[in-house]
């Protein structure tokens, strides 16, 4: 390329910003919205990750947690985490996940302590969310772990002891694999005729009979 | 469950009594009509003035449509604040769900947010953490998109067999509305996502503070921060004033009352994506982050709540959808899946949106086993319930997209059944 041509290209680029813009150009800034202050963020930033990122300062013992649990949690979750009525069961259920009646609890199913701590911090007690102090969060989490025999009676949960907790079902999950394990469901020519032997009814919802009453007069009946 | 069972039995007796009575009355042709309003007589409404304008400043359906409502199944959950109500799919046509009939799923009741006090914070791995008011969001460029929203647990009660008698209950955790809002990509660009950012924590402002981890790639693809549904502001039940729209993905991640988005380098594994919304397989291991809703369909009429009233010509009507893209075809079977015919798709066929299908047939009182089967543009074909169970077992709760069977009986009654 001669020097003059190269100069011409440069001038063209400088003179027309539209041509100079390519995919790397920064997205438009609308100047709408304010910068969020650290104080504003701190008041709402309550999430906690499995690695402990987001944990507040503080600590709580199984012993302190037991007292709190009895006062604030047992009415719904049961004295031993067995559930009162239809509220979530928190303890037991070990070894049931492959059975016909799996019982998913903190001990049998939750993969991380953070999944418990983060949830209690944002949503519990039901109807009085975000009312527990940081030490109370640690204590009540420690007690629920203790109900599941994951930590002993003397355990104190804190940032420092966080990584000592080993959840029994931490390896119980795997990434969505439907596109490989269910590959057979992709089929460009589904069967249209005589696809199966004559069909029999094998179950009736009306026999199970758990549909709620809806008071609508049914305009059924054939004329 | 005992009380609910008693209630359900009462309901069934009434249903059967009503069906029999109407069948007899049907012979006279006008048992439900008032003769004084029928020709040659002049109807009441033809003689007198009706209500004037603005008597109903926010309009509502005819008083004769009062049974077209959301309903719940009380035995399902411990409280109404953490529960679900179902869209009356059997009473609707076309693809748009009226705002007041969109199914509800709350985890701590409906947050009533004063729009003046609404704030959205975006922070974490960003160049500039930002806080937006509702007015700020409304000033930004906006888009309109129609999408279905289906709860991952829709049809979840049917894994072990036919259980609930009505498509409102078996399939009613879905709705389709037009959303107006800001592309999430545009909002993230205002804050500037750092190269290490790979996941977003999206969090609601209700008393459950519902939080989910959303992959950044999806956020940049087609997610929206919506503040309107079907033209008007979001209903409180749907997250007023702002909710997240995550097209084609499970409803739980469409966070309502959205208050915070945090950018991070890995997922958070919140309770809602570990203890819940993971799919337990027969071997005791569970799939996680099963976001996409597989292609699925259901015949909404005839259906248990929409029995057949006349012999002869029938319009079979239903909905189909896929979280992977457009629905390309729906087939209908009258014999429980032995033989299929292509249904007609009517109205818009949109990406990650419900489509309406119709199939027309003559019925002369013979038993039908009605099924529908959806296909999408990726070539996915909605599987039978048995084929689904062979892979997933019956403990998964979520993502039951198996083919539904309705049995139409000589009486015109329709029942949810299992076939084999």
Coordinates of C-alpha atoms in Angstrom, one line a residue:
Chain A
X1 CA 0.0 0.0 0.0
X2 CA 1.4 3.3 -1.0
X3 CA 1.8 5.9 1.6
X4 CA -0.8 8.2 0.2
X5 CA -3.5 5.5 0.1
X6 CA -2.8 4.6 3.6
X7 CA -3.0 8.2 4.7
X8 CA -6.3 8.4 2.8
X9 CA -7.7 5.5 4.8
X10 CA -6.7 7.0 8.0
X11 CA -8.3 10.3 7.2
X12 CA -11.5 8.5 6.2
X13 CA -11.6 6.7 9.5
X14 CA -11.1 9.8 11.5
X15 CA -13.6 11.8 9.5
X16 CA -16.4 9.3 9.7
X17 CA -17.0 7.8 13.1
X18 CA -19.9 5.7 11.7
X19 CA -17.4 3.8 9.6
X20 CA -14.9 3.6 12.3
X21 CA -17.4 2.0 14.7
X22 CA -17.4 -1.8 14.6
X23 CA -18.6 -4.5 17.0
X24 CA -16.2 -3.4 19.6
X25 CA -17.8 0.0 20.1
X26 CA -19.1 0.5 23.5
X27 CA -22.9 0.1 24.0
X28 CA -24.9 3.3 24.3
X29 CA -25.0 4.9 27.7
X30 CA -28.4 6.5 28.4
X31 CA -27.4 8.4 31.5
X32 CA -30.5 7.0 33.3
X33 CA -30.2 5.5 36.8
X34 CA -28.0 6.6 39.7
X35 CA -24.8 5.0 41.0
X36 CA -25.8 2.7 43.8
X37 CA -23.9 3.5 47.0
X38 CA -22.1 0.8 49.1
X39 CA -24.6 1.5 51.9
X40 CA -27.6 1.0 49.7
X41 CA -26.1 -2.3 48.3
X42 CA -25.1 -3.5 51.8
X43 CA -28.7 -3.3 53.1
X44 CA -30.0 -5.6 50.4
X45 CA -27.0 -7.8 49.5
X46 CA -27.9 -10.8 51.7
X47 CA -27.0 -13.7 49.5
X48 CA -24.5 -16.4 50.6
X49 CA -22.7 -18.8 48.2
X50 CA -21.5 -22.3 48.9
X51 CA -18.0 -21.1 49.3
X52 CA -19.1 -18.7 52.0
X53 CA -19.0 -15.5 50.0
X54 CA -21.5 -13.1 51.4
X55 CA -21.4 -14.5 55.0
X56 CA -22.0 -11.8 57.6
X57 CA -19.7 -11.6 60.7
X58 CA -20.8 -13.6 63.7
X59 CA -21.3 -17.1 65.0
X60 CA -23.9 -19.3 66.6
X61 CA -23.8 -22.6 68.6
X62 CA -26.1 -25.7 68.3
X63 CA -27.1 -25.0 71.9
X64 CA -28.2 -21.4 71.2
X65 CA -29.9 -22.6 68.0
X66 CA -32.0 -25.1 69.8
X67 CA -33.6 -22.4 72.0
X68 CA -34.3 -20.3 69.0
X69 CA -35.6 -23.1 66.9
X70 CA -38.1 -24.1 69.6
X71 CA -39.4 -20.6 69.8
X72 CA -39.3 -19.5 66.1
X73 CA -39.4 -22.7 63.9
X74 CA -40.8 -25.7 65.7
X75 CA -44.4 -24.7 65.3
X76 CA -44.2 -25.4 61.6
X77 CA -41.2 -27.6 61.2
X78 CA -41.8 -29.8 64.2
X79 CA -39.7 -30.1 67.4
X80 CA -37.2 -32.5 65.7
X81 CA -37.6 -31.2 62.2
X82 CA -40.2 -33.8 61.4
X83 CA -42.7 -31.2 60.2
X84 CA -46.0 -30.2 61.7
X85 CA -48.7 -30.8 59.2
X86 CA -47.7 -30.0 55.6
X87 CA -44.9 -27.6 56.3
X88 CA -41.4 -28.6 55.0
X89 CA -39.7 -31.5 56.9
X90 CA -36.1 -30.5 57.8
X91 CA -34.6 -33.7 59.2
X92 CA -34.5 -37.4 58.6
X93 CA -35.2 -38.9 55.2
X94 CA -31.7 -40.4 54.9
X95 CA -31.5 -43.1 52.2
X96 CA -34.9 -42.4 50.8
X97 CA -34.0 -40.5 47.6
X98 CA -34.1 -43.6 45.4
X99 CA -37.2 -45.0 47.0
X100 CA -40.8 -44.7 46.0
X101 CA -41.3 -42.1 48.7
X102 CA -38.3 -39.8 48.7
X103 CA -38.1 -37.4 51.7
X104 CA -36.1 -34.3 50.8
X105 CA -34.7 -32.6 53.9
X106 CA -31.6 -30.6 54.8
X107 CA -29.8 -33.8 55.7
X108 CA -31.0 -36.0 52.9
X109 CA -31.1 -33.6 50.0
X110 CA -29.6 -30.0 50.4
X111 CA -26.2 -30.0 48.8
X112 CA -24.7 -27.0 50.7
X113 CA -25.0 -25.3 54.0
X114 CA -25.4 -22.0 52.2
X115 CA -28.7 -23.2 50.6
X116 CA -30.1 -23.4 54.2
X117 CA -28.4 -20.3 55.6
X118 CA -29.2 -18.0 52.6
X119 CA -32.8 -19.2 52.6
X120 CA -33.3 -18.7 56.4
X121 CA -31.7 -15.3 56.1
X122 CA -34.1 -14.0 53.5
X123 CA -37.3 -15.9 54.0
X124 CA -37.6 -17.3 57.6
X125 CA -39.4 -17.3 59.9
X126 CA -42.3 -17.5 57.5
X127 CA -44.2 -14.2 57.8
X128 CA -41.4 -12.5 59.8
X129 CA -38.6 -12.5 57.2
X130 CA -35.2 -10.9 57.8
X131 CA -35.9 -10.6 61.5
X132 CA -33.1 -12.9 62.8
X133 CA -29.8 -11.3 63.8
X134 CA -26.6 -12.6 62.2
X135 CA -25.6 -14.7 65.3
X136 CA -29.1 -16.1 65.4
X137 CA -28.8 -17.2 61.7
X138 CA -25.6 -19.1 62.5
X139 CA -27.1 -20.6 65.6
X140 CA -30.4 -21.8 64.0
X141 CA -28.5 -23.2 61.0
X142 CA -26.2 -25.0 63.3
X143 CA -29.1 -26.5 65.1
X144 CA -30.8 -27.7 61.9
X145 CA -27.5 -29.3 60.9
X146 CA -27.4 -31.0 64.3
X147 CA -30.9 -32.3 64.0
X148 CA -29.6 -34.0 60.9
X149 CA -26.5 -35.4 62.7
X150 CA -24.3 -33.4 60.4
X151 CA -22.6 -31.6 63.3
X152 CA -22.2 -32.6 66.9
X153 CA -23.9 -30.9 69.9
X154 CA -20.9 -28.7 70.7
X155 CA -20.6 -27.3 67.1
X156 CA -20.4 -23.5 66.6
X157 CA -21.1 -22.3 63.1
X158 CA -19.2 -19.2 61.8
X159 CA -17.2 -18.1 58.8
X160 CA -14.2 -20.0 60.2
X161 CA -16.0 -23.3 60.7
X162 CA -18.2 -23.0 57.6
X163 CA -16.0 -25.3 55.4
X164 CA -15.9 -28.0 58.0
X165 CA -19.6 -28.8 57.4
X166 CA -19.9 -31.7 54.9
X167 CA -23.5 -32.1 53.5
X168 CA -24.3 -35.8 52.9
X169 CA -26.0 -35.1 49.5
X170 CA -23.4 -32.6 48.1
X171 CA -22.7 -35.0 45.2
X172 CA -26.3 -35.8 44.5
X173 CA -26.8 -33.4 41.6
X174 CA -25.7 -33.2 38.0
X175 CA -26.2 -30.7 35.2
X176 CA -29.3 -30.9 32.9
X177 CA -28.5 -33.6 30.4
X178 CA -31.8 -33.9 28.6
X179 CA -30.4 -33.2 25.2
X180 CA -28.3 -36.4 25.5
X181 CA -30.2 -38.7 27.9
X182 CA -33.5 -37.9 26.1
X183 CA -32.2 -37.7 22.6
X184 CA -34.8 -40.2 21.5
X185 CA -37.5 -37.5 21.9
X186 CA -36.0 -35.6 18.9
X187 CA -37.7 -37.4 15.9
X188 CA -38.3 -35.7 12.6
X189 CA -40.9 -38.4 11.5
X190 CA -43.1 -39.4 14.4
X191 CA -45.4 -42.3 13.8
X192 CA -48.9 -41.4 12.4
X193 CA -50.7 -44.8 11.8
X194 CA -51.0 -48.0 13.9
X195 CA -48.4 -46.7 16.3
X196 CA -49.2 -49.0 19.1
X197 CA -51.5 -51.9 20.0
X198 CA -55.1 -51.1 21.0
X199 CA -55.1 -48.8 24.0
X200 CA -56.5 -49.7 27.5
X201 CA -57.4 -47.3 30.2
X202 CA -55.2 -48.1 33.2
X203 CA -56.1 -45.4 35.6
X204 CA -58.9 -42.9 36.4
X205 CA -58.6 -39.5 38.0
X206 CA -62.3 -39.8 39.0
X207 CA -61.4 -42.9 41.1
X208 CA -58.6 -41.2 42.8
X209 CA -61.1 -38.4 43.4
X210 CA -58.9 -35.5 44.8
X211 CA -60.1 -32.8 42.5
X212 CA -61.4 -29.8 44.4
X213 CA -65.1 -28.8 44.2
X214 CA -65.4 -25.7 41.9
X215 CA -69.2 -25.1 42.2
X216 CA -69.6 -24.6 38.4
X217 CA -72.7 -26.3 37.1
X218 CA -71.4 -28.6 34.5
X219 CA -73.1 -28.2 31.2
X220 CA -72.6 -31.8 30.3
X221 CA -75.0 -34.3 28.8
X222 CA -75.6 -35.2 25.2
X223 CA -78.8 -34.3 23.4
Chain B
X1 CA -56.2 -35.0 52.6
X2 CA -59.3 -36.5 54.1
X3 CA -61.3 -33.3 54.2
X4 CA -60.4 -32.5 50.6
X5 CA -61.3 -36.0 49.5
X6 CA -64.8 -35.6 51.0
X7 CA -65.1 -32.2 49.3
X8 CA -64.0 -33.7 46.0
X9 CA -66.5 -36.6 46.3
X10 CA -69.3 -34.1 46.9
X11 CA -68.1 -32.2 43.8
X12 CA -68.2 -35.4 41.7
X13 CA -71.7 -36.3 42.9
X14 CA -72.9 -32.8 41.9
X15 CA -71.2 -33.1 38.6
X16 CA -72.8 -36.4 37.7
X17 CA -76.2 -35.2 38.9
X18 CA -75.9 -32.1 36.9
X19 CA -74.8 -33.9 33.8
X20 CA -77.7 -36.4 34.0
X21 CA -80.2 -33.6 34.6
X22 CA -79.0 -31.6 31.7
X23 CA -79.0 -34.6 29.4
X24 CA -82.7 -35.1 30.1
X25 CA -83.4 -31.3 29.8
X26 CA -81.4 -31.2 26.6
X27 CA -84.2 -33.0 24.8
X28 CA -86.5 -30.0 25.3
X29 CA -83.9 -27.8 23.9
X30 CA -84.1 -24.7 26.1
X31 CA -84.1 -25.8 29.8
X32 CA -81.6 -23.0 30.8
X33 CA -83.3 -20.2 28.8
X34 CA -86.1 -18.0 30.0
X35 CA -88.9 -18.1 27.4
X36 CA -89.9 -14.5 27.9
X37 CA -86.6 -13.4 26.4
X38 CA -86.9 -15.7 23.4
X39 CA -88.5 -14.8 20.1
X40 CA -91.2 -13.9 19.3
X41 CA -91.2 -12.2 22.8
X42 CA -89.0 -9.1 23.2
X43 CA -86.1 -9.6 25.6
X44 CA -85.8 -7.5 28.8
X45 CA -82.6 -5.9 27.7
X46 CA -84.3 -4.7 24.5
X47 CA -86.7 -2.5 26.5
X48 CA -84.8 -0.8 29.3
X49 CA -81.7 1.4 29.7
X50 CA -78.6 -0.3 30.9
X51 CA -75.8 1.1 33.0
X52 CA -74.1 4.2 31.7
X53 CA -70.5 4.8 30.8
X54 CA -67.9 4.8 33.6
X55 CA -70.3 3.0 35.9
X56 CA -67.6 0.3 35.5
X57 CA -64.5 2.5 35.4
X58 CA -62.3 -0.6 35.3
X59 CA -64.4 -3.1 33.3
X60 CA -65.0 -6.7 34.3
X61 CA -66.4 -9.8 32.7
X62 CA -70.2 -10.4 32.4
X63 CA -71.8 -11.5 35.6
X64 CA -72.7 -14.7 33.7
X65 CA -69.0 -15.5 33.4
X66 CA -68.4 -15.5 37.2
X67 CA -67.2 -19.1 37.2
X68 CA -64.3 -18.3 34.9
X69 CA -61.8 -17.9 37.7
X70 CA -58.5 -19.1 39.0
X71 CA -58.8 -21.9 41.4
X72 CA -56.5 -23.6 43.9
X73 CA -56.1 -27.1 45.2
X74 CA -56.1 -26.6 49.0
X75 CA -54.5 -30.0 49.9
X76 CA -51.4 -29.2 47.8
X77 CA -49.8 -26.7 50.2
X78 CA -49.7 -25.7 53.8
X79 CA -50.8 -22.1 53.3
X80 CA -52.3 -19.9 50.6
X81 CA -49.3 -17.5 51.0
X82 CA -47.0 -20.1 49.7
X83 CA -49.2 -21.8 47.1
X84 CA -50.5 -21.8 43.6
X85 CA -53.7 -21.0 41.8
X86 CA -54.5 -22.3 38.3
X87 CA -55.5 -20.6 35.0
X88 CA -58.9 -21.8 33.8
X89 CA -57.5 -23.0 30.4
X90 CA -60.7 -24.8 29.6
X91 CA -62.6 -21.5 29.5
X92 CA -60.2 -19.7 27.3
X93 CA -59.4 -19.6 23.6
X94 CA -56.8 -18.0 21.4
X95 CA -53.4 -17.6 23.1
X96 CA -53.6 -14.5 25.3
X97 CA -54.4 -15.1 29.0
X98 CA -56.5 -12.2 30.5
X99 CA -54.5 -10.6 33.2
X100 CA -56.9 -11.5 36.0
X101 CA -56.8 -15.2 35.1
X102 CA -53.0 -15.7 34.9
X103 CA -52.1 -18.4 37.4
X104 CA -50.4 -17.4 40.6
X105 CA -47.4 -18.9 42.4
X106 CA -46.3 -17.0 45.5
X107 CA -43.8 -18.0 48.1
X108 CA -44.7 -15.4 50.8
X109 CA -47.9 -13.9 49.5
X110 CA -48.4 -10.9 47.2
X111 CA -46.0 -8.0 47.8
X112 CA -47.9 -4.7 47.5
X113 CA -45.2 -2.3 46.3
X114 CA -45.7 1.5 46.1
X115 CA -44.2 2.4 42.7
X116 CA -42.6 5.5 44.2
X117 CA -40.7 3.2 46.6
X118 CA -39.6 0.7 44.0
X119 CA -35.9 0.4 43.4
X120 CA -33.8 -2.1 41.3
X121 CA -30.1 -2.4 42.2
X122 CA -27.6 -3.9 39.8
X123 CA -24.2 -4.7 41.4
X124 CA -21.5 -7.2 41.8
X125 CA -19.0 -7.8 39.0
X126 CA -19.9 -4.6 37.2
X127 CA -18.0 -1.4 36.3
X128 CA -20.6 0.8 37.9
X129 CA -23.3 -0.4 40.3
X130 CA -26.6 1.2 39.5
X131 CA -29.9 1.9 41.2
X132 CA -33.0 2.5 39.1
X133 CA -36.4 3.9 39.9
X134 CA -39.5 2.7 38.1
X135 CA -39.6 6.0 36.2
X136 CA -35.9 5.4 35.2
X137 CA -36.9 2.0 33.7
X138 CA -39.8 3.4 31.9
X139 CA -37.6 6.1 30.2
X140 CA -35.3 3.5 28.6
X141 CA -36.0 2.0 25.2
X142 CA -38.6 -0.7 25.4
X143 CA -39.8 -3.8 23.5
X144 CA -43.0 -5.8 23.4
X145 CA -42.9 -9.6 23.4
X146 CA -45.5 -12.4 23.8
X147 CA -44.2 -15.4 25.7
X148 CA -45.6 -18.3 27.7
X149 CA -44.7 -18.7 31.3
X150 CA -45.0 -22.2 32.7
X151 CA -44.3 -23.3 36.2
X152 CA -41.7 -26.2 36.2
X153 CA -44.2 -28.1 38.4
X154 CA -47.1 -27.8 36.0
X155 CA -48.6 -31.3 35.6
X156 CA -46.4 -32.3 38.6
X157 CA -49.2 -34.1 40.4
X158 CA -49.7 -36.5 37.4
X159 CA -46.3 -38.3 37.5
X160 CA -47.8 -41.4 39.2
X161 CA -51.0 -41.5 37.2
X162 CA -54.1 -39.5 36.4
X163 CA -55.0 -37.6 39.5
X164 CA -56.7 -34.2 39.0
X165 CA -59.8 -34.1 36.8
X166 CA -59.6 -30.9 34.8
X167 CA -57.0 -29.2 32.6
X168 CA -57.2 -26.2 34.9
X169 CA -55.5 -28.4 37.5
X170 CA -53.4 -30.6 35.4
X171 CA -52.0 -27.9 33.0
X172 CA -53.2 -24.6 34.5
X173 CA -49.8 -23.4 35.7
X174 CA -49.2 -21.6 32.5
X175 CA -50.2 -18.2 31.0
X176 CA -49.3 -16.2 27.9
X177 CA -49.3 -12.4 27.9
X178 CA -47.6 -9.6 26.0
X179 CA -44.8 -8.1 28.1
X180 CA -43.5 -4.5 27.7
X181 CA -40.2 -3.7 29.2
X182 CA -36.4 -3.2 28.8
X183 CA -34.1 -5.8 27.4
X184 CA -32.0 -7.0 30.3
X185 CA -28.9 -6.8 28.0
X186 CA -29.4 -3.0 27.8
X187 CA -29.6 -2.6 31.6
X188 CA -26.5 -4.7 32.1
X189 CA -24.7 -2.6 29.5
X190 CA -25.5 0.5 31.6
X191 CA -23.7 -1.1 34.5
X192 CA -20.9 -2.8 32.4
X193 CA -20.4 -6.4 33.2
X194 CA -16.8 -7.3 34.0
X195 CA -15.2 -10.1 32.0
X196 CA -15.3 -12.5 35.0
X197 CA -19.1 -12.1 35.2
X198 CA -20.8 -15.4 34.2
X199 CA -23.9 -15.7 36.3
X200 CA -26.6 -13.3 37.7
X201 CA -28.3 -13.6 41.0
X202 CA -31.9 -12.4 40.4
X203 CA -33.8 -11.6 43.6
X204 CA -37.4 -10.7 44.4
X205 CA -38.5 -8.0 46.9
X206 CA -41.3 -10.1 48.5
X207 CA -41.0 -11.7 51.9
X208 CA -39.5 -14.8 50.5
X209 CA -36.7 -12.8 48.8
X210 CA -36.9 -15.5 46.1
X211 CA -33.4 -15.8 44.5
X212 CA -32.2 -17.8 41.5
X213 CA -29.0 -18.0 39.5
X214 CA -29.4 -17.0 35.8
X215 CA -26.6 -17.7 33.3
X216 CA -25.3 -14.4 31.8
X217 CA -25.6 -15.8 28.3
X218 CA -29.4 -16.2 28.7
X219 CA -29.6 -12.7 30.2
X220 CA -27.9 -11.2 27.2
X221 CA -29.9 -13.3 24.7
X222 CA -33.6 -12.6 25.3
X223 CA -34.4 -11.7 28.9
X224 CA -36.5 -8.7 29.7
X225 CA -37.2 -6.5 32.7
X226 CA -41.0 -6.2 32.2
X227 CA -43.4 -3.7 33.8
X228 CA -46.5 -4.2 31.7
X229 CA -48.6 -7.2 30.8
X230 CA -51.1 -7.0 27.9
X231 CA -50.6 -3.2 27.9
X232 CA -51.4 -2.3 31.5
X233 CA -49.0 -2.3 34.4
X234 CA -48.2 -5.8 35.8
X235 CA -50.8 -7.1 38.3
X236 CA -49.5 -7.3 41.9
X237 CA -49.8 -11.1 41.7
X238 CA -47.5 -11.0 38.7
X239 CA -44.8 -8.9 40.4
X240 CA -46.0 -5.3 40.2
X241 CA -44.2 -3.1 39.3
X242 CA -41.3 -5.1 37.8
X243 CA -40.7 -8.8 37.0
X244 CA -38.0 -10.7 35.1
X245 CA -39.0 -12.4 31.8
X246 CA -36.9 -15.4 30.9
X247 CA -38.4 -16.8 27.7
X248 CA -38.9 -20.5 27.5
X249 CA -37.5 -21.2 30.9
X250 CA -39.2 -22.5 34.0
X251 CA -41.5 -19.9 35.8
X252 CA -39.6 -20.0 39.1
X253 CA -36.7 -18.0 37.6
X254 CA -39.1 -15.2 36.2
X255 CA -38.6 -13.4 39.5
X256 CA -41.5 -11.2 40.5
X257 CA -41.1 -7.9 42.4
X258 CA -37.5 -7.8 41.1
X259 CA -35.4 -5.8 43.5
X260 CA -31.8 -6.8 42.8
X261 CA -29.4 -8.3 40.2
X262 CA -25.9 -9.3 41.3
X263 CA -23.3 -10.3 38.8
X264 CA -21.0 -13.1 39.9
X265 CA -18.6 -15.7 38.5
X266 CA -20.5 -18.8 39.5
X267 CA -24.1 -19.9 40.5
X268 CA -25.3 -19.4 44.1
X269 CA -27.2 -22.7 44.6
X270 CA -30.0 -21.1 46.4
X271 CA -32.7 -23.1 48.1
X272 CA -35.0 -22.6 45.1
X273 CA -32.4 -24.3 42.8
X274 CA -31.3 -27.1 45.1
X275 CA -34.0 -28.3 47.6
X276 CA -36.6 -27.2 45.0
X277 CA -36.7 -27.1 41.2
X278 CA -34.2 -30.0 40.9
X279 CA -35.5 -33.1 39.2
X280 CA -35.0 -36.3 41.3
X281 CA -34.4 -39.4 39.1
X282 CA -35.0 -43.0 40.0
X283 CA -31.4 -43.6 41.1
X284 CA -31.7 -40.9 43.8
X285 CA -29.6 -38.4 41.9
X286 CA -31.1 -35.2 40.7
X287 CA -30.8 -33.0 37.6
X288 CA -30.0 -29.3 38.4
X289 CA -30.5 -26.1 36.4
X290 CA -33.1 -27.8 34.2
X291 CA -34.2 -24.4 33.0
X292 CA -35.8 -25.1 29.6
X293 CA -39.5 -26.1 29.4
X294 CA -39.8 -29.0 26.9
X295 CA -42.5 -28.9 24.1
X296 CA -45.9 -29.8 25.5
X297 CA -49.6 -29.5 24.6
X298 CA -53.0 -30.1 26.1
X299 CA -56.5 -30.3 24.7
X300 CA -58.5 -27.6 26.6
X301 CA -61.9 -28.6 25.1
X302 CA -63.3 -31.2 25.4
X303 CA -61.8 -31.8 28.8
X304 CA -63.1 -32.8 32.2
X305 CA -64.4 -29.3 33.0
X306 CA -65.7 -28.9 29.5
X307 CA -67.8 -31.9 28.7
X308 CA -69.4 -32.5 25.3
X309 CA -73.0 -31.3 25.0
X310 CA -74.0 -32.4 21.5
X311 CA -73.4 -35.3 19.2
X312 CA -72.2 -34.5 15.7
X313 CA -69.6 -31.9 14.7
X314 CA -66.9 -31.2 17.3
X315 CA -64.2 -28.6 17.5
X316 CA -61.3 -30.0 19.5
X317 CA -59.3 -27.1 20.8
X318 CA -56.0 -26.9 22.6
X319 CA -52.7 -25.1 23.4
X320 CA -49.1 -26.1 22.5
X321 CA -45.8 -24.5 23.5
X322 CA -42.1 -25.1 23.5
X323 CA -39.3 -23.4 25.5
X324 CA -36.9 -24.2 22.7
X325 CA -38.5 -22.1 20.0
X326 CA -41.6 -22.2 17.8
X327 CA -44.1 -24.9 17.7
X328 CA -44.1 -26.3 14.2
X329 CA -46.8 -28.9 14.4
X330 CA -49.4 -30.4 16.7
X331 CA -51.0 -33.9 16.1
X332 CA -54.3 -35.1 17.6
X333 CA -55.4 -38.6 18.3
X334 CA -58.9 -39.9 19.1
X335 CA -57.8 -43.4 20.0
X336 CA -55.2 -42.9 22.7
X337 CA -52.2 -42.5 20.4
X338 CA -52.6 -45.4 17.9
X339 CA -53.4 -43.0 15.0
X340 CA -52.7 -39.4 14.7
X341 CA -53.8 -36.5 12.4
X342 CA -52.3 -33.1 12.0
X343 CA -54.2 -30.3 13.8
X344 CA -54.6 -26.8 12.4
X345 CA -52.5 -24.1 14.1
X346 CA -54.6 -20.9 14.2
X347 CA -53.4 -17.4 15.0
X348 CA -49.8 -16.3 15.7
X349 CA -47.0 -18.9 15.9
X350 CA -44.3 -17.2 17.9
X351 CA -41.0 -18.0 19.5
X352 CA -41.4 -19.6 23.0
X353 CA -45.1 -18.8 22.9
X354 CA -48.3 -20.7 23.2
X355 CA -50.1 -21.5 19.9
X356 CA -53.7 -22.4 19.5
X357 CA -54.6 -25.6 17.6
X358 CA -57.9 -27.0 16.4
X359 CA -58.9 -30.4 15.0
X360 CA -62.4 -31.0 13.8
X361 CA -64.2 -34.4 14.0
X362 CA -67.7 -36.0 14.1
X363 CA -68.7 -37.7 17.3
X364 CA -71.6 -40.1 17.6
X365 CA -71.2 -41.3 21.2
X366 CA -68.4 -43.7 20.7
X367 CA -65.6 -43.6 23.4
X368 CA -62.7 -41.3 22.5
X369 CA -59.3 -41.3 24.0
X370 CA -58.2 -37.7 23.2
X371 CA -54.5 -36.8 23.0
X372 CA -52.4 -34.1 21.5
X373 CA -48.7 -34.1 20.7
X374 CA -46.6 -31.0 20.0
X375 CA -43.4 -30.7 17.9
X376 CA -41.0 -27.8 17.9
X377 CA -38.5 -26.3 15.5
X378 CA -35.7 -28.3 17.0
X379 CA -37.4 -31.5 16.0
X380 CA -38.4 -32.4 19.6
X381 CA -41.6 -34.4 19.8
X382 CA -43.7 -34.4 23.0
X383 CA -43.3 -37.9 24.5
X384 CA -45.9 -40.2 26.0
X385 CA -46.1 -40.3 29.7
X386 CA -44.7 -43.8 29.7
X387 CA -41.7 -42.9 27.6
X388 CA -41.0 -40.0 29.9
X389 CA -41.3 -42.3 33.0
X390 CA -38.9 -44.8 31.5
X391 CA -36.2 -42.2 31.7
X392 CA -37.2 -40.1 34.6
X393 CA -39.1 -42.4 37.0
X394 CA -42.0 -40.8 38.9
X395 CA -40.2 -38.8 41.6
X396 CA -39.1 -35.8 39.6
X397 CA -42.1 -33.5 40.4
X398 CA -41.0 -31.0 37.8
X399 CA -41.0 -31.0 33.9
X400 CA -43.8 -33.4 33.3
X401 CA -44.5 -32.8 29.6
X402 CA -46.0 -36.2 28.8
X403 CA -49.0 -36.6 26.5
X404 CA -52.3 -36.1 28.3
X405 CA -55.2 -38.4 27.7
X406 CA -58.9 -37.4 28.1
X407 CA -61.5 -40.1 27.9
X408 CA -64.8 -39.0 26.3
X409 CA -67.7 -41.2 27.4
X410 CA -71.0 -41.8 25.7
X411 CA -72.6 -39.4 28.3
X412 CA -70.5 -36.5 27.0
X413 CA -68.5 -36.6 30.3
X414 CA -64.7 -36.3 30.0
X415 CA -62.2 -37.8 32.4
X416 CA -58.5 -37.6 33.0
X417 CA -57.2 -41.1 32.5
X418 CA -54.0 -43.1 32.1
X419 CA -53.6 -45.4 29.2
X420 CA -51.3 -48.4 28.6

